[in-house]
XYZ file of C-alpha atoms in Angstrom:
680
model
C -9.847 -5.587 -48.470
C -10.589 -8.907 -46.735
C -6.862 -9.738 -46.542
C -6.125 -6.311 -45.008
C -8.789 -6.769 -42.325
C -7.462 -10.235 -41.587
C -3.953 -8.779 -41.165
C -5.221 -5.994 -38.892
C -7.157 -8.465 -36.722
C -3.861 -10.205 -35.975
C -2.015 -7.061 -34.817
C -1.691 -5.976 -31.175
C -0.037 -2.622 -30.481
C 0.696 -2.719 -26.764
C 2.843 -0.992 -24.183
C 4.169 -2.111 -20.818
C 3.579 0.532 -18.144
C 4.389 0.560 -14.423
C 6.086 2.191 -11.477
C 9.892 2.048 -11.455
C 11.265 -1.363 -10.413
C 7.948 -3.217 -10.844
C 9.603 -5.412 -13.479
C 8.464 -3.971 -16.830
C 11.705 -4.608 -18.685
C 12.071 -8.076 -17.120
C 8.568 -8.900 -18.431
C 9.531 -7.503 -21.866
C 12.712 -9.595 -21.994
C 10.751 -12.787 -21.220
C 8.190 -11.913 -23.890
C 10.997 -11.604 -26.450
C 12.524 -14.915 -25.356
C 9.324 -16.982 -25.322
C 8.120 -15.569 -28.655
C 11.464 -16.520 -30.213
C 12.437 -12.891 -30.915
C 15.608 -13.306 -28.848
C 17.544 -16.491 -28.129
C 18.890 -15.497 -24.720
C 17.106 -13.928 -21.783
C 18.432 -10.429 -21.134
C 18.644 -9.392 -17.473
C 18.266 -5.816 -16.201
C 20.498 -6.435 -13.154
C 23.281 -7.767 -15.385
C 23.004 -4.897 -17.885
C 22.171 -7.337 -20.711
C 18.504 -6.410 -21.316
C 17.795 -6.020 -25.046
C 15.153 -3.324 -24.472
C 17.478 -1.327 -22.157
C 20.155 -0.912 -24.830
C 21.439 2.566 -23.935
C 24.694 2.642 -21.965
C 23.095 4.775 -19.219
C 20.205 2.292 -18.913
C 22.570 -0.659 -18.533
C 24.697 1.163 -15.960
C 21.737 2.266 -13.818
C 19.445 -0.726 -14.325
C 16.485 1.504 -15.265
C 14.619 2.284 -18.475
C 15.209 5.827 -19.749
C 13.793 5.794 -23.265
C 10.837 3.849 -24.647
C 11.999 0.974 -26.864
C 9.934 -0.522 -29.708
C 10.042 -4.129 -30.879
C 7.922 -6.616 -32.810
C 7.383 -10.296 -32.037
C 4.906 -13.057 -32.916
C 2.739 -15.230 -30.678
C 0.478 -17.955 -32.050
C 0.077 -16.215 -35.416
C -0.455 -12.711 -33.936
C 1.971 -9.835 -34.490
C 2.652 -8.008 -31.226
C 4.224 -4.551 -31.561
C 5.548 -3.818 -28.098
C 6.791 -0.619 -26.441
C 8.635 -0.915 -23.107
C 8.264 2.429 -21.294
C 10.243 3.997 -18.408
C 8.875 3.919 -14.865
C 10.840 6.878 -13.478
C 8.820 10.087 -13.156
C 11.585 12.136 -14.860
C 10.861 10.301 -18.128
C 7.052 10.401 -18.026
C 6.940 12.033 -21.504
C 8.153 8.676 -22.904
C 5.048 7.027 -21.413
C 2.759 9.829 -22.589
C 3.831 9.728 -26.214
C 3.838 5.921 -26.302
C 0.303 5.642 -24.889
C -0.846 8.222 -27.432
C -0.219 5.743 -30.272
C -0.907 2.394 -28.568
C -4.127 0.374 -28.659
C -3.663 -1.533 -25.382
C -1.382 -1.806 -22.355
C -0.060 -4.300 -19.814
C 0.064 -2.611 -16.398
C 2.690 -4.353 -14.259
C 2.340 -4.143 -10.473
C 4.807 -5.346 -7.852
C 3.107 -7.917 -5.591
C 4.879 -6.305 -2.617
C 4.667 -2.582 -3.445
C 1.196 -2.776 -5.039
C -0.179 0.386 -6.643
C 2.702 2.840 -6.218
C 2.706 6.586 -7.124
C 3.995 6.270 -10.682
C 1.587 3.348 -11.227
C -1.243 5.821 -10.626
C 0.308 8.375 -12.984
C 0.714 5.972 -15.912
C -2.749 4.488 -15.274
C -4.312 7.958 -15.530
C -2.277 8.634 -18.686
C -3.689 5.444 -20.214
C -7.223 6.429 -19.157
C -6.777 9.846 -20.783
C -6.186 8.177 -24.154
C -8.825 5.485 -23.423
C -6.278 2.674 -23.675
C -7.678 -0.734 -22.570
C -5.486 -2.506 -20.011
C -4.749 -5.907 -18.558
C -2.836 -6.164 -15.261
C 0.058 -8.439 -14.344
C 0.921 -8.778 -10.645
C 4.653 -9.505 -10.771
C 7.175 -10.653 -8.145
C 4.833 -13.181 -6.507
C 7.985 -14.940 -5.249
C 9.156 -11.941 -3.185
C 8.848 -11.743 0.618
C 5.698 -9.773 1.419
C 3.939 -10.611 -1.867
C 0.160 -10.278 -1.583
C -1.921 -10.757 -4.740
C -5.238 -9.906 -3.089
C -3.942 -6.701 -1.524
C -2.914 -5.479 -4.988
C -6.495 -6.115 -6.191
C -7.858 -4.016 -3.301
C -5.408 -1.204 -4.045
C -6.463 -1.222 -7.707
C -10.056 -0.646 -6.570
C -9.179 2.037 -3.995
C -6.396 4.005 -5.709
C -7.266 3.539 -9.394
C -11.081 3.216 -9.118
C -10.662 0.218 -11.425
C -12.680 -3.007 -11.618
C -10.030 -5.761 -11.473
C -11.273 -9.230 -12.493
C -8.725 -11.976 -11.705
C -8.546 -14.644 -14.424
C -5.816 -16.410 -12.433
C -4.923 -16.892 -8.783
C -1.420 -17.742 -7.500
C -0.438 -21.197 -6.281
C 1.334 -20.186 -3.091
C 3.307 -17.000 -2.529
C 6.788 -15.804 -1.553
C 9.243 -18.739 -1.680
C 6.303 -21.187 -2.048
C 5.054 -19.640 -5.301
C 4.973 -22.445 -7.893
C 2.489 -21.518 -10.590
C -1.008 -20.210 -11.235
C -4.559 -21.536 -11.449
C -6.311 -20.653 -14.727
C -9.844 -19.775 -13.540
C -11.341 -19.781 -17.046
C -10.573 -23.451 -17.626
C -10.052 -24.517 -13.991
C -6.582 -25.953 -14.450
C -3.205 -25.255 -12.928
C -0.130 -24.117 -14.866
C 3.317 -25.013 -13.528
C 6.605 -23.952 -15.177
C 9.731 -26.087 -15.501
C 12.774 -24.340 -14.021
C 15.259 -26.447 -15.988
C 13.974 -25.001 -19.306
C 14.005 -21.385 -18.034
C 10.201 -21.462 -18.028
C 9.964 -22.200 -21.760
C 8.134 -25.449 -20.938
C 5.103 -25.624 -18.681
C 2.451 -28.180 -17.849
C -1.314 -28.003 -17.467
C -2.977 -30.230 -14.898
C -5.918 -30.602 -12.499
C -5.895 -28.127 -9.602
C -4.131 -29.550 -6.556
C -6.416 -30.227 -3.531
C -4.882 -27.491 -1.321
C -5.757 -24.815 -3.909
C -9.105 -26.246 -5.058
C -11.432 -24.463 -2.589
C -9.853 -21.047 -3.247
C -9.973 -21.701 -6.998
C -13.666 -22.714 -6.930
C -14.546 -19.586 -4.952
C -12.514 -17.333 -7.269
C -14.077 -18.952 -10.353
C -17.566 -18.349 -8.938
C -16.688 -14.687 -8.283
C -15.339 -14.363 -11.838
C -18.553 -15.734 -13.377
C -20.717 -13.582 -11.052
C -18.845 -10.391 -12.076
C -19.052 -11.228 -15.777
C -22.762 -12.125 -15.411
C -23.513 -8.566 -14.231
C -22.648 -7.371 -17.736
C -24.258 -10.071 -19.883
C -27.831 -11.399 -19.790
C -26.940 -14.772 -21.342
C -24.237 -15.480 -18.752
C -26.520 -14.213 -15.968
C -29.256 -16.629 -17.029
C -26.880 -19.600 -16.929
C -25.356 -18.440 -13.641
C -28.730 -18.143 -11.907
C -29.847 -21.530 -13.191
C -26.623 -23.167 -12.004
C -25.469 -24.112 -15.510
C -21.787 -24.298 -16.411
C -20.564 -21.184 -18.237
C -18.102 -22.025 -21.022
C -14.654 -20.367 -20.942
C -15.301 -18.942 -24.430
C -18.398 -17.114 -23.172
C -16.465 -15.563 -20.275
C -13.658 -14.543 -22.627
C -16.122 -12.927 -25.034
C -17.753 -10.780 -22.316
C -14.439 -10.009 -20.615
C -12.967 -8.848 -23.920
C -15.909 -6.469 -24.421
C -15.543 -5.118 -20.862
C -11.794 -4.608 -21.360
C -12.233 -2.775 -24.671
C -14.882 -0.493 -23.100
C -12.596 0.207 -20.085
C -15.250 -1.278 -17.771
C -12.949 -3.970 -16.313
C -9.321 -5.082 -16.128
C -8.398 -8.794 -16.384
C -5.689 -9.560 -13.800
C -2.948 -12.213 -14.111
C 0.037 -12.963 -11.916
C 3.520 -14.467 -11.966
C 7.196 -13.943 -11.248
C 8.954 -12.737 -14.406
C 12.473 -13.003 -12.986
C 11.755 -16.674 -12.139
C 10.308 -17.182 -15.662
C 6.763 -17.867 -14.455
C 3.537 -16.421 -15.866
C 4.576 -14.903 -19.209
C 2.988 -17.290 -21.737
C -0.557 -16.931 -20.265
C 0.048 -13.159 -20.251
C 0.730 -13.311 -24.000
C -2.457 -15.366 -24.444
C -4.349 -12.643 -22.525
C -2.873 -9.932 -24.791
C -4.316 -11.754 -27.797
C -7.635 -12.598 -26.066
C -8.485 -9.315 -24.363
C -6.559 -6.383 -25.858
C -7.757 -4.634 -29.049
C -6.551 -4.912 -32.607
C -6.514 -1.717 -34.766
C -10.048 -2.543 -35.982
C -11.412 -2.603 -32.410
C -10.529 0.999 -31.633
C -12.587 3.948 -32.971
C -11.376 5.514 -36.256
C -8.717 8.138 -35.622
C -10.112 11.693 -35.640
C -8.512 14.938 -36.663
C -9.150 18.320 -38.235
C -8.918 19.189 -41.911
C -6.384 22.074 -41.784
C -8.050 23.772 -44.777
C -11.777 23.547 -43.899
C -11.309 23.144 -40.103
C -13.929 20.386 -40.194
C -13.508 17.197 -38.126
C -12.570 14.194 -40.245
C -12.002 10.505 -39.585
C -9.670 7.876 -40.987
C -10.536 4.171 -40.846
C -7.859 1.579 -40.101
C -7.440 0.497 -43.721
C -4.639 0.482 -46.291
C -6.955 1.935 -48.947
C -7.724 5.100 -46.910
C -5.624 8.279 -47.357
C -2.430 8.259 -45.286
C -2.660 9.415 -41.653
C 0.278 8.804 -39.305
C 1.492 10.406 -36.080
C 5.189 11.042 -35.408
C 5.463 10.209 -31.700
C 9.210 10.004 -31.124
C 12.392 11.404 -32.646
C 15.692 9.598 -32.188
C 19.196 10.397 -33.402
C 20.918 7.190 -34.492
C 24.607 7.695 -35.317
C 23.881 11.241 -36.499
C 20.841 10.243 -38.573
C 17.363 11.253 -37.602
C 14.799 8.482 -37.126
C 11.124 9.436 -36.835
C 9.013 6.826 -35.049
C 5.446 6.886 -36.383
C 2.177 5.041 -35.900
C 0.348 4.552 -39.192
C -3.408 4.805 -38.586
C -4.537 4.584 -42.226
C -3.107 4.259 -45.726
C 0.248 2.885 -46.808
C 3.790 4.225 -46.781
C 6.426 3.274 -49.338
C 10.125 4.107 -49.384
C 10.560 7.090 -51.735
C 7.081 8.547 -51.070
C 6.611 12.299 -50.665
C 4.993 12.889 -47.252
C 3.114 16.010 -46.173
C 3.614 17.332 -42.622
C 0.254 18.952 -41.835
C 1.450 20.924 -38.789
C 4.539 22.413 -40.412
C 2.967 22.590 -43.908
C 6.072 21.013 -45.436
C 6.606 18.182 -47.916
C 9.524 15.780 -47.523
C 10.713 12.640 -49.267
C 10.789 9.456 -47.231
C 14.019 7.588 -47.942
C 13.707 4.430 -45.810
C 11.258 2.545 -43.595
C 12.362 0.326 -40.703
C 10.771 -2.109 -38.296
C 12.606 -1.569 -35.014
C 13.845 -4.116 -32.524
C 15.127 -1.900 -29.682
C 18.170 -0.245 -31.381
C 18.352 -2.721 -34.287
C 16.652 -2.041 -37.617
C 14.945 -4.247 -40.180
C 14.429 -2.556 -43.526
C 10.948 -2.570 -45.101
C 9.880 -1.500 -48.574
C 6.394 -0.503 -47.383
C 4.177 -0.454 -44.306
C 0.408 -0.415 -43.920
C -2.257 0.702 -41.440
C -1.860 -0.453 -37.843
C 1.924 -0.632 -37.870
C 4.559 1.201 -35.832
C 7.682 1.987 -37.866
C 10.758 4.214 -37.914
C 11.202 6.550 -40.885
C 14.411 8.023 -42.257
C 14.665 11.138 -44.403
C 12.216 13.440 -42.573
C 14.471 16.310 -41.535
C 11.844 18.676 -40.080
C 9.437 16.221 -38.356
C 8.967 16.741 -34.606
C 7.157 14.913 -31.812
C 3.389 15.178 -32.327
C 3.486 16.057 -36.044
C 0.898 14.547 -38.400
C 2.213 12.864 -41.563
C -0.444 12.560 -44.254
C -1.458 12.694 -47.915
C -1.261 16.297 -49.159
C -4.411 15.822 -51.265
C -6.325 14.641 -48.181
C -4.728 16.554 -45.289
C -5.560 15.820 -41.647
C -4.214 17.264 -38.400
C -4.303 14.743 -35.550
C -4.426 15.757 -31.891
C -0.856 16.563 -30.797
C 0.921 14.993 -27.816
C 0.726 16.900 -24.533
C 4.166 18.135 -23.480
C 5.120 18.622 -19.821
C 6.867 21.763 -18.602
C 10.331 21.265 -17.045
C 10.663 21.934 -13.292
C 14.429 21.984 -12.778
C 17.335 23.859 -14.365
C 21.136 23.668 -14.463
C 23.632 26.199 -15.788
C 26.247 24.638 -18.087
C 29.361 25.935 -19.818
C 31.576 24.258 -22.428
C 34.968 23.056 -21.224
C 36.951 23.995 -24.340
C 36.609 26.159 -27.434
C 35.907 23.024 -29.514
C 33.118 22.072 -27.097
C 31.719 25.604 -27.408
C 31.488 25.235 -31.189
C 29.775 21.826 -31.007
C 27.421 22.574 -28.088
C 24.572 24.397 -29.940
C 24.179 21.592 -32.493
C 24.257 18.888 -29.779
C 21.654 20.711 -27.662
C 19.387 21.162 -30.689
C 19.526 17.417 -31.408
C 18.749 16.525 -27.786
C 15.811 18.964 -27.822
C 14.523 17.343 -31.032
C 14.503 13.960 -29.288
C 13.098 15.089 -25.944
C 10.326 17.731 -25.905
C 10.615 18.117 -22.093
C 14.223 19.323 -22.480
C 14.681 23.085 -23.020
C 17.716 25.342 -23.188
C 18.343 29.067 -23.510
C 20.907 31.690 -22.690
C 20.064 33.805 -19.649
C 20.058 37.428 -20.966
C 21.123 38.818 -17.575
C 24.035 36.508 -16.747
C 24.988 35.197 -20.202
C 24.849 31.648 -18.774
C 23.475 28.785 -20.820
C 20.661 27.179 -18.797
C 19.257 23.725 -19.558
C 15.933 22.631 -18.076
C 14.419 19.209 -17.494
C 12.037 17.127 -15.392
C 14.354 16.346 -12.469
C 17.888 15.743 -11.236
C 18.199 12.343 -12.942
C 16.845 13.717 -16.238
C 19.438 16.539 -16.262
C 22.234 14.170 -15.207
C 21.416 11.827 -18.110
C 21.260 14.736 -20.588
C 24.677 16.043 -19.512
C 26.062 12.502 -19.730
C 24.624 12.129 -23.253
C 26.256 15.396 -24.329
C 29.640 13.901 -23.436
C 29.017 10.297 -24.554
C 26.903 10.729 -27.709
C 28.160 14.091 -28.969
C 31.669 14.327 -27.444
C 30.849 17.728 -25.929
C 32.356 18.345 -22.493
C 30.498 20.720 -20.152
C 30.831 21.935 -16.583
C 27.476 21.936 -14.788
C 26.346 24.038 -11.853
C 24.013 22.914 -9.088
C 20.429 22.099 -10.113
C 18.010 24.985 -9.595
C 14.249 24.896 -9.279
C 12.233 26.416 -12.147
C 9.688 28.806 -10.605
C 6.445 30.285 -11.931
C 4.624 33.579 -11.328
C 0.947 34.379 -10.796
C -1.284 37.046 -9.236
C -3.322 37.154 -6.018
C -6.118 39.595 -6.884
C -8.004 40.960 -9.920
C -6.605 44.047 -11.637
C -7.112 46.247 -14.716
C -4.387 47.295 -17.140
C -4.050 49.450 -20.224
C -1.445 49.518 -22.963
C -1.015 52.270 -25.547
C 1.299 52.020 -28.529
C 1.610 55.140 -30.685
C 4.859 55.364 -32.596
C 6.534 56.016 -35.958
C 8.539 53.041 -37.200
C 10.369 53.217 -40.513
C 8.297 56.197 -41.629
C 4.947 54.519 -40.856
C 2.591 55.367 -38.011
C 1.523 52.481 -35.737
C -1.319 52.929 -33.250
C -3.262 50.653 -30.884
C -4.696 50.694 -27.375
C -5.770 47.618 -25.397
C -7.470 47.276 -22.003
C -7.459 44.001 -20.066
C -8.702 42.588 -16.803
C -6.681 39.841 -15.071
C -7.907 37.487 -12.359
C -6.214 34.638 -10.479
C -7.343 31.080 -11.304
C -7.314 27.948 -9.199
C -3.876 26.291 -8.903
C -3.121 23.992 -11.806
C -5.880 25.345 -14.081
C -3.481 27.076 -16.458
C -3.979 30.346 -18.341
C -7.038 31.463 -20.267
C -7.376 34.396 -22.668
C -10.879 35.628 -23.630
C -12.169 38.424 -25.840
C -14.990 40.363 -24.181
C -14.967 43.395 -26.429
C -18.601 44.040 -27.414
C -18.473 47.709 -28.493
C -16.267 47.276 -31.577
C -13.427 49.280 -30.033
C -11.058 46.528 -31.228
C -12.192 45.160 -34.614
C -12.280 41.372 -34.839
C -9.507 41.396 -37.445
C -7.006 42.430 -34.741
C -8.027 39.830 -32.129
C -5.357 37.270 -33.169
C -2.633 39.941 -32.801
C -3.966 40.922 -29.345
C -4.004 37.283 -28.239
C -0.482 36.749 -29.568
C 0.768 39.778 -27.614
C -0.786 38.491 -24.385
C 0.556 34.953 -24.900
C 4.051 36.378 -25.444
C 3.755 38.422 -22.232
C 2.676 35.311 -20.288
C 6.053 33.686 -20.977
C 7.844 36.151 -18.705
C 6.459 37.598 -15.458
C 7.328 40.925 -13.839
C 8.901 39.564 -10.627
C 11.848 37.485 -11.873
C 11.020 36.762 -15.501
C 9.538 33.284 -14.909
C 6.508 32.084 -16.931
C 3.084 33.192 -15.683
C 0.522 30.499 -14.769
C -3.081 30.222 -13.539
C -4.258 33.616 -14.753
C -7.511 34.602 -16.480
C -7.000 37.439 -19.005
C -10.048 39.169 -20.468
C -9.658 41.765 -23.221
C -12.367 44.312 -22.318
C -11.691 47.282 -24.592
C -9.270 49.431 -26.517
C -8.981 51.843 -29.427
C -8.207 51.655 -33.103
C -7.597 54.244 -35.822
C -8.402 53.510 -39.421
C -5.244 53.235 -41.516
C -2.947 53.549 -38.505
C -3.713 50.440 -36.432
C -1.469 47.464 -37.247
C -0.729 43.917 -36.147
C 2.523 45.050 -34.579
C 0.821 47.852 -32.640
C -1.833 45.538 -31.190
C 0.720 42.872 -30.227
C 2.839 45.413 -28.358
C -0.135 47.210 -26.768
C -1.661 43.910 -25.568
C 1.635 42.892 -23.943
C 1.911 46.312 -22.259
C -1.695 46.086 -21.006
C -1.101 42.633 -19.516
C 2.117 43.689 -17.793
C 0.389 46.775 -16.370
C -2.456 44.672 -14.949
C -0.108 41.929 -13.716
C 1.995 44.393 -11.717
C -1.190 45.680 -9.995
C -2.482 42.164 -9.188
C -0.051 41.484 -6.323
C 2.338 39.171 -8.203
C 3.378 36.014 -6.391
C 6.243 33.576 -6.967
C 5.258 29.888 -7.183
C 7.473 26.846 -6.800
C 6.936 23.183 -7.723
C 5.646 20.895 -4.967
C 6.178 17.157 -5.159
C 4.293 14.116 -3.901
C 6.766 11.963 -1.984
C 6.254 8.364 -0.863
C 8.837 6.845 1.497
C 8.970 3.105 2.254
C 10.874 2.572 5.490
C 11.325 -0.290 7.972
C 9.384 0.319 11.228
C 12.472 1.143 13.292
C 13.440 4.150 11.132
C 9.997 5.789 10.953
C 10.884 8.465 13.539
C 14.062 9.512 11.711
C 12.259 9.635 8.345
C 9.414 11.812 9.677
C 11.871 14.045 11.548
C 13.866 14.658 8.368
C 10.689 15.382 6.356
C 9.543 17.861 9.036
C 12.896 19.665 8.767
C 12.175 19.998 5.041
C 8.757 21.516 5.910
C 6.911 18.622 4.299
C 3.209 18.124 4.890
C 2.644 14.511 5.992
C -0.498 13.265 4.216
C -0.634 9.770 5.697
C 1.290 6.873 7.227
C 0.318 3.294 6.354
C 1.659 0.176 8.084
C 2.284 -2.876 5.886
C 4.058 -6.031 7.101
C 7.133 -4.554 8.763
C 7.251 -1.524 6.463
C 5.790 1.945 6.985
C 4.646 3.952 3.948
C 4.871 7.707 4.516
C 3.064 9.975 2.027
C 3.872 13.693 1.987
C 3.908 16.820 -0.140
C 7.022 18.982 -0.070
C 8.614 21.827 -2.038
C 11.078 20.539 -4.646
C 13.651 23.081 -3.444
C 13.765 21.275 -0.081
C 14.426 17.853 -1.629
C 17.930 18.296 -3.045
C 20.203 15.603 -1.639
C 17.293 13.708 -0.094
C 18.362 10.296 -1.397
C 21.702 10.595 0.483
C 19.971 11.820 3.663
C 17.438 8.975 3.545
C 20.130 6.332 3.071
C 21.998 7.781 6.036
C 18.891 7.907 8.265
C 17.828 4.330 7.468
C 21.166 2.516 7.026
C 20.327 2.310 3.313
C 17.114 0.327 3.871
C 14.469 2.964 3.059
C 13.466 3.955 -0.469
C 11.447 6.844 -1.847
C 9.659 7.988 -4.988
C 8.820 11.539 -5.948
C 6.578 13.004 -8.628
C 5.355 16.477 -9.553
C 2.172 17.560 -7.733
C 1.535 21.239 -8.526
C 2.906 24.761 -8.350
C 2.104 26.631 -5.134
C 3.200 29.685 -3.144
C 6.909 29.876 -2.339
C 7.693 28.205 1.004
C 9.603 30.239 3.554
């Protein structure tokens, strides 16, 4: 027991999260190099990054899929997940954060808190993941460490506490001042940053360092009486005391320690690793994982301990050379190769054939794995993202992973008869890997339609069909995925009275539908108080309504933001059936929906454009032509930041138009905002 706790105390399960191009993968590559996990620094811009191992990632210089690796730093085992920054792959961030204990949030010293930075920060907050921040690219023109701190307060409502300040900035950036121990750290370029020296703070940085140190102690003192007492009496506060309080604040999500550096120039990574060990939690620091006993429906907990019953969450599926790998976080218990594992969601039992520790796309075989570890499992044919793997004698159902709905679609057709035969199997495997990817045949046109999170997402999927599965397809133009809703309350009734296979089936259902606020989703409630629909039939009624919500009356798109209340109905003893109530409930909903002034909704996006001053007029003019709503324009050292909301349907081809309008000097990011009424 003592040995297990000692092992768990030396584990850090962390992820690297950030906006696209903030330098996440560059930070990851340096971590691997300085911990000795790799013997050569991989570079994103050269296509040699270890964590960006997919061909598409190396070609585009972006992260597409989250990659898992394990390394060691000063006797601590760090299990690291490098996540994508592009909004199209936000599910990779979501499912990684679901199983991680801590995170490094990387911010660009020039761009600061950018749109996707906010998204991933909120995702981490949702799962109560403690964070430390690393302000990267301090060597870039326009770098401003203190502006990033202000943006963290304003945009993220965070409490950043710098534990370092930079020594210079832009081309003058040389190192950092460690405020805890009041010393400077300077890296040696000739050793690729592997060697660094500590020394007294140089005179030109001393005043700023003293002031920053005083602010650090003052902030920490607000949360600890002992430190406050010493601070008020003018006594020196030991670095260990500050670390102790700062660790507690980080674990409680009350504060975020902030470090800085320039990963591409090999500066700042070793102190970042020290901060991971000092401030981020081990599996024992986080609350016991909670779930539901699928038999009794009671809430149960599992402690982070090898002796507890097994509880693990499958958070990612990956097809490796035709074999299915299930990535899982083990919260409690132990797994051994050859064990029979129970899938609590699917109620199936499968035999585990092999266990691997992953290093990007390379595998290291293990005979067993204990609590607190992240591993890949082979042999689980039916496991899917979000499934709970547990001990059948002590079942538990953990909270599943939230899946995002796709917003864009493309019609595809196989190029040859051979491709036609292989396509269904290839699509099924891609859908297993990526829960935000959907496909179905359009019943009206006979076309096969694939859906995803954006143009890049669909482009990558089509490319993977050809590269990974040797299936050639012709693709149409991307189309927006719409939604339907109603504008006013309405009543509806459905009656099902029919003979089927010699048996009578009867049911009647009455519903009331009302519109909900945008983005609130659907809600189904039972308000039958007179016994006209016995409680035994309520699940069938709800199932019928949920089925009807998948296809609206206008154009067959899913229905959103609707309140459905079941207010009455009829039943006949011996004649009412599950089937009858399912059909009647669907008929009642469709009747009410058609009377509620149905409305077509389309996805609106938040767009942020960074443009040099001289092209601001052209950028705004183009956005106005696309009927965008300009939310704000912010000036920042020769660059204008334009924030707008615009219908996704108006944004096709925008990257080409923006390059043309700005001579290739402007950039933009776009992320889903909400569904709203169709623009004219």
